[in-house]
Amino acid sequence: MRKFVIMGVQGSGKGTQATMLARDFDLVHISVGDVFRWNVQNHTKLGAQVKRTVAAGHLVGDDLVESVVRTRLADHDWNYGFIIDGFPRNARQAEFFLESYDIDGVIYLDLPDDEVYRRVLARRLCSRCGLDYNLIASRPLMPDTCDVCGAPLRKRADDNPQALAVRLRDYHEKTQPVMEIFQRKEFVAVVDARREPRAVQTEIRGYFNLPDLAPAPV
């Protein structure tokens, strides 16, 4: 069984890298952001609370995040392990997590702020099915239209320069204490996230002695 935490600022590719690991090693990918987005799209009480918070450019409170993570991991559908992204975001959450779960390591995707702005402000989300797009790396076949369901693509409410600046400031202030906690107790692999996804994935696997990716199809 393998259990990993993957960390990185928005736009660093956490979801992409976690999905690649989950696919090849039968891990359950647990994305706190995806849980929140599902609740927003389905107009739940939790979703309304999250929507108000992120629209103001703030991070969701510790108690709510911890409750969501605890509930999700209690499902125990991760027979071969899990990789969790979007958590922990601060020292309190890190201590809670390490007290509750043994993990094999932490993957930190390092990305400069200027590249964060470039990637995040290019993101689009299908207004109906929720599929993610990025106008830099994964454009739709038709402009502003989902390839799967044909619905319009929209920016997320919090993908604007003002809200992103707030999130980056909060992230940097809170991430350093988390990294210090993990580095005292766990192996942390720091990976340059500016490169293309397969190169990033290869480096991650090298740190943890995992089999490399199969060759890309020609």
mmCIF file of N, CA, C and O in Angstrom, residues 10-13 16 115-126 131-141 147 153-154 156 159:
data_model
loop_
_atom_site.group_PDB
_atom_site.id
_atom_site.type_symbol
_atom_site.label_atom_id
_atom_site.label_comp_id
_atom_site.label_asym_id
_atom_site.label_seq_id
_atom_site.Cartn_x
_atom_site.Cartn_y
_atom_site.Cartn_z
ATOM 1 N N GLN A 10 -1.768 26.569 -6.792
ATOM 2 C CA GLN A 10 -2.693 26.378 -7.910
ATOM 3 C C GLN A 10 -1.961 26.531 -9.238
ATOM 4 O O GLN A 10 -1.131 27.418 -9.405
ATOM 5 N N GLY A 11 -2.279 25.632 -10.172
ATOM 6 C CA GLY A 11 -1.640 25.689 -11.481
ATOM 7 C C GLY A 11 -0.356 24.898 -11.580
ATOM 8 O O GLY A 11 0.242 24.807 -12.662
ATOM 9 N N SER A 12 0.091 24.287 -10.479
ATOM 10 C CA SER A 12 1.360 23.560 -10.497
ATOM 11 C C SER A 12 1.227 22.162 -11.087
ATOM 12 O O SER A 12 2.241 21.506 -11.335
ATOM 13 N N GLY A 13 0.002 21.701 -11.301
ATOM 14 C CA GLY A 13 -0.196 20.396 -11.925
ATOM 15 C C GLY A 13 -0.444 19.267 -10.947
ATOM 16 O O GLY A 13 -0.255 18.092 -11.293
ATOM 17 N N THR A 16 -2.935 16.670 -12.351
ATOM 18 C CA THR A 16 -2.359 15.878 -13.448
ATOM 19 C C THR A 16 -1.403 14.822 -12.919
ATOM 20 O O THR A 16 -1.479 13.636 -13.287
ATOM 21 N N GLU A 115 4.619 32.121 -13.280
ATOM 22 C CA GLU A 115 4.073 31.007 -14.049
ATOM 23 C C GLU A 115 2.701 30.595 -13.513
ATOM 24 O O GLU A 115 1.831 30.164 -14.277
ATOM 25 N N VAL A 116 2.499 30.758 -12.211
ATOM 26 C CA VAL A 116 1.180 30.487 -11.626
ATOM 27 C C VAL A 116 0.134 31.388 -12.276
ATOM 28 O O VAL A 116 -0.932 30.921 -12.706
ATOM 29 N N TYR A 117 0.414 32.683 -12.371
ATOM 30 C CA TYR A 117 -0.527 33.617 -13.000
ATOM 31 C C TYR A 117 -0.821 33.201 -14.435
ATOM 32 O O TYR A 117 -1.981 33.192 -14.869
ATOM 33 N N ARG A 118 0.220 32.859 -15.176
ATOM 34 C CA ARG A 118 0.035 32.506 -16.586
ATOM 35 C C ARG A 118 -0.876 31.290 -16.728
ATOM 36 O O ARG A 118 -1.795 31.284 -17.558
ATOM 37 N N ARG A 119 -0.661 30.281 -15.908
ATOM 38 C CA ARG A 119 -1.444 29.042 -16.022
ATOM 39 C C ARG A 119 -2.864 29.194 -15.485
ATOM 40 O O ARG A 119 -3.830 28.777 -16.127
ATOM 41 N N VAL A 120 -2.986 29.775 -14.306
ATOM 42 C CA VAL A 120 -4.296 29.841 -13.659
ATOM 43 C C VAL A 120 -5.269 30.717 -14.439
ATOM 44 O O VAL A 120 -6.448 30.371 -14.609
ATOM 45 N N LEU A 121 -4.799 31.851 -14.948
ATOM 46 C CA LEU A 121 -5.697 32.750 -15.654
ATOM 47 C C LEU A 121 -6.096 32.207 -17.027
ATOM 48 O O LEU A 121 -6.985 32.753 -17.672
ATOM 49 N N ALA A 122 -5.461 31.119 -17.454
ATOM 50 C CA ALA A 122 -5.835 30.470 -18.714
ATOM 51 C C ALA A 122 -6.789 29.296 -18.496
ATOM 52 O O ALA A 122 -7.202 28.650 -19.455
ATOM 53 N N ARG A 123 -7.162 29.023 -17.246
ATOM 54 C CA ARG A 123 -8.031 27.878 -16.972
ATOM 55 C C ARG A 123 -9.488 28.192 -17.342
ATOM 56 O O ARG A 123 -9.968 29.312 -17.195
ATOM 57 N N ARG A 124 -10.182 27.147 -17.810
ATOM 58 C CA ARG A 124 -11.609 27.240 -18.093
ATOM 59 C C ARG A 124 -12.291 25.983 -17.564
ATOM 60 O O ARG A 124 -11.675 24.918 -17.475
ATOM 61 N N LEU A 125 -13.571 26.099 -17.255
ATOM 62 C CA LEU A 125 -14.337 24.994 -16.676
ATOM 63 C C LEU A 125 -15.665 24.888 -17.416
ATOM 64 O O LEU A 125 -16.327 25.908 -17.663
ATOM 65 N N CYS A 126 -16.044 23.666 -17.796
ATOM 66 C CA CYS A 126 -17.337 23.477 -18.454
ATOM 67 C C CYS A 126 -18.465 23.805 -17.480
ATOM 68 O O CYS A 126 -18.483 23.321 -16.350
ATOM 69 N N LEU A 131 -15.808 19.602 -16.755
ATOM 70 C CA LEU A 131 -14.508 19.219 -17.309
ATOM 71 C C LEU A 131 -13.571 20.429 -17.331
ATOM 72 O O LEU A 131 -13.971 21.541 -17.677
ATOM 73 N N ASP A 132 -12.303 20.192 -16.963
ATOM 74 C CA ASP A 132 -11.304 21.258 -16.924
ATOM 75 C C ASP A 132 -10.616 21.419 -18.274
ATOM 76 O O ASP A 132 -10.304 20.434 -18.949
ATOM 77 N N TYR A 133 -10.349 22.680 -18.632
ATOM 78 C CA TYR A 133 -9.554 23.004 -19.814
ATOM 79 C C TYR A 133 -8.507 24.037 -19.418
ATOM 80 O O TYR A 133 -8.627 24.705 -18.388
ATOM 81 N N ASN A 134 -7.497 24.166 -20.260
ATOM 82 C CA ASN A 134 -6.503 25.226 -20.085
ATOM 83 C C ASN A 134 -6.132 25.729 -21.466
ATOM 84 O O ASN A 134 -5.763 24.937 -22.348
ATOM 85 N N LEU A 135 -6.242 27.020 -21.679
ATOM 86 C CA LEU A 135 -6.026 27.591 -23.006
ATOM 87 C C LEU A 135 -4.568 27.546 -23.434
ATOM 88 O O LEU A 135 -4.258 27.834 -24.588
ATOM 89 N N ILE A 136 -3.682 27.138 -22.511
ATOM 90 C CA ILE A 136 -2.279 26.967 -22.861
ATOM 91 C C ILE A 136 -2.009 25.526 -23.289
ATOM 92 O O ILE A 136 -1.427 25.266 -24.341
ATOM 93 N N ALA A 137 -2.463 24.569 -22.480
ATOM 94 C CA ALA A 137 -2.072 23.176 -22.693
ATOM 95 C C ALA A 137 -3.187 22.276 -23.208
ATOM 96 O O ALA A 137 -2.904 21.234 -23.809
ATOM 97 N N SER A 138 -4.439 22.618 -22.975
ATOM 98 C CA SER A 138 -5.529 21.709 -23.362
ATOM 99 C C SER A 138 -6.729 22.519 -23.859
ATOM 100 O O SER A 138 -7.759 22.584 -23.195
ATOM 101 N N ARG A 139 -6.568 23.113 -25.024
ATOM 102 C CA ARG A 139 -7.635 23.918 -25.607
ATOM 103 C C ARG A 139 -8.793 23.046 -26.084
ATOM 104 O O ARG A 139 -8.580 21.922 -26.530
ATOM 105 N N PRO A 140 -10.026 23.554 -26.023
ATOM 106 C CA PRO A 140 -11.151 22.821 -26.618
ATOM 107 C C PRO A 140 -11.066 22.872 -28.136
ATOM 108 O O PRO A 140 -10.405 23.764 -28.709
ATOM 109 N N LEU A 141 -11.720 21.934 -28.804
ATOM 110 C CA LEU A 141 -11.697 21.912 -30.271
ATOM 111 C C LEU A 141 -12.373 23.147 -30.857
ATOM 112 O O LEU A 141 -11.928 23.701 -31.862
ATOM 113 N N ASP A 147 -15.757 20.038 -25.327
ATOM 114 C CA ASP A 147 -15.664 18.979 -26.332
ATOM 115 C C ASP A 147 -16.636 17.836 -26.044
ATOM 116 O O ASP A 147 -17.059 17.129 -26.960
ATOM 117 N N LEU A 153 -17.827 27.194 -21.901
ATOM 118 C CA LEU A 153 -16.755 27.182 -20.913
ATOM 119 C C LEU A 153 -16.718 28.534 -20.204
ATOM 120 O O LEU A 153 -16.970 29.571 -20.810
ATOM 121 N N ARG A 154 -16.395 28.494 -18.929
ATOM 122 C CA ARG A 154 -16.342 29.713 -18.132
ATOM 123 C C ARG A 154 -15.107 29.712 -17.260
ATOM 124 O O ARG A 154 -14.554 28.662 -16.959
ATOM 125 N N ARG A 156 -13.462 30.047 -13.609
ATOM 126 C CA ARG A 156 -13.918 29.864 -12.237
ATOM 127 C C ARG A 156 -14.037 31.240 -11.586
ATOM 128 O O ARG A 156 -13.306 32.174 -11.920
ATOM 129 N N ASP A 159 -10.790 32.667 -10.357
ATOM 130 C CA ASP A 159 -9.654 32.775 -11.276
ATOM 131 C C ASP A 159 -9.588 34.188 -11.858
ATOM 132 O O ASP A 159 -9.890 34.420 -13.032
#
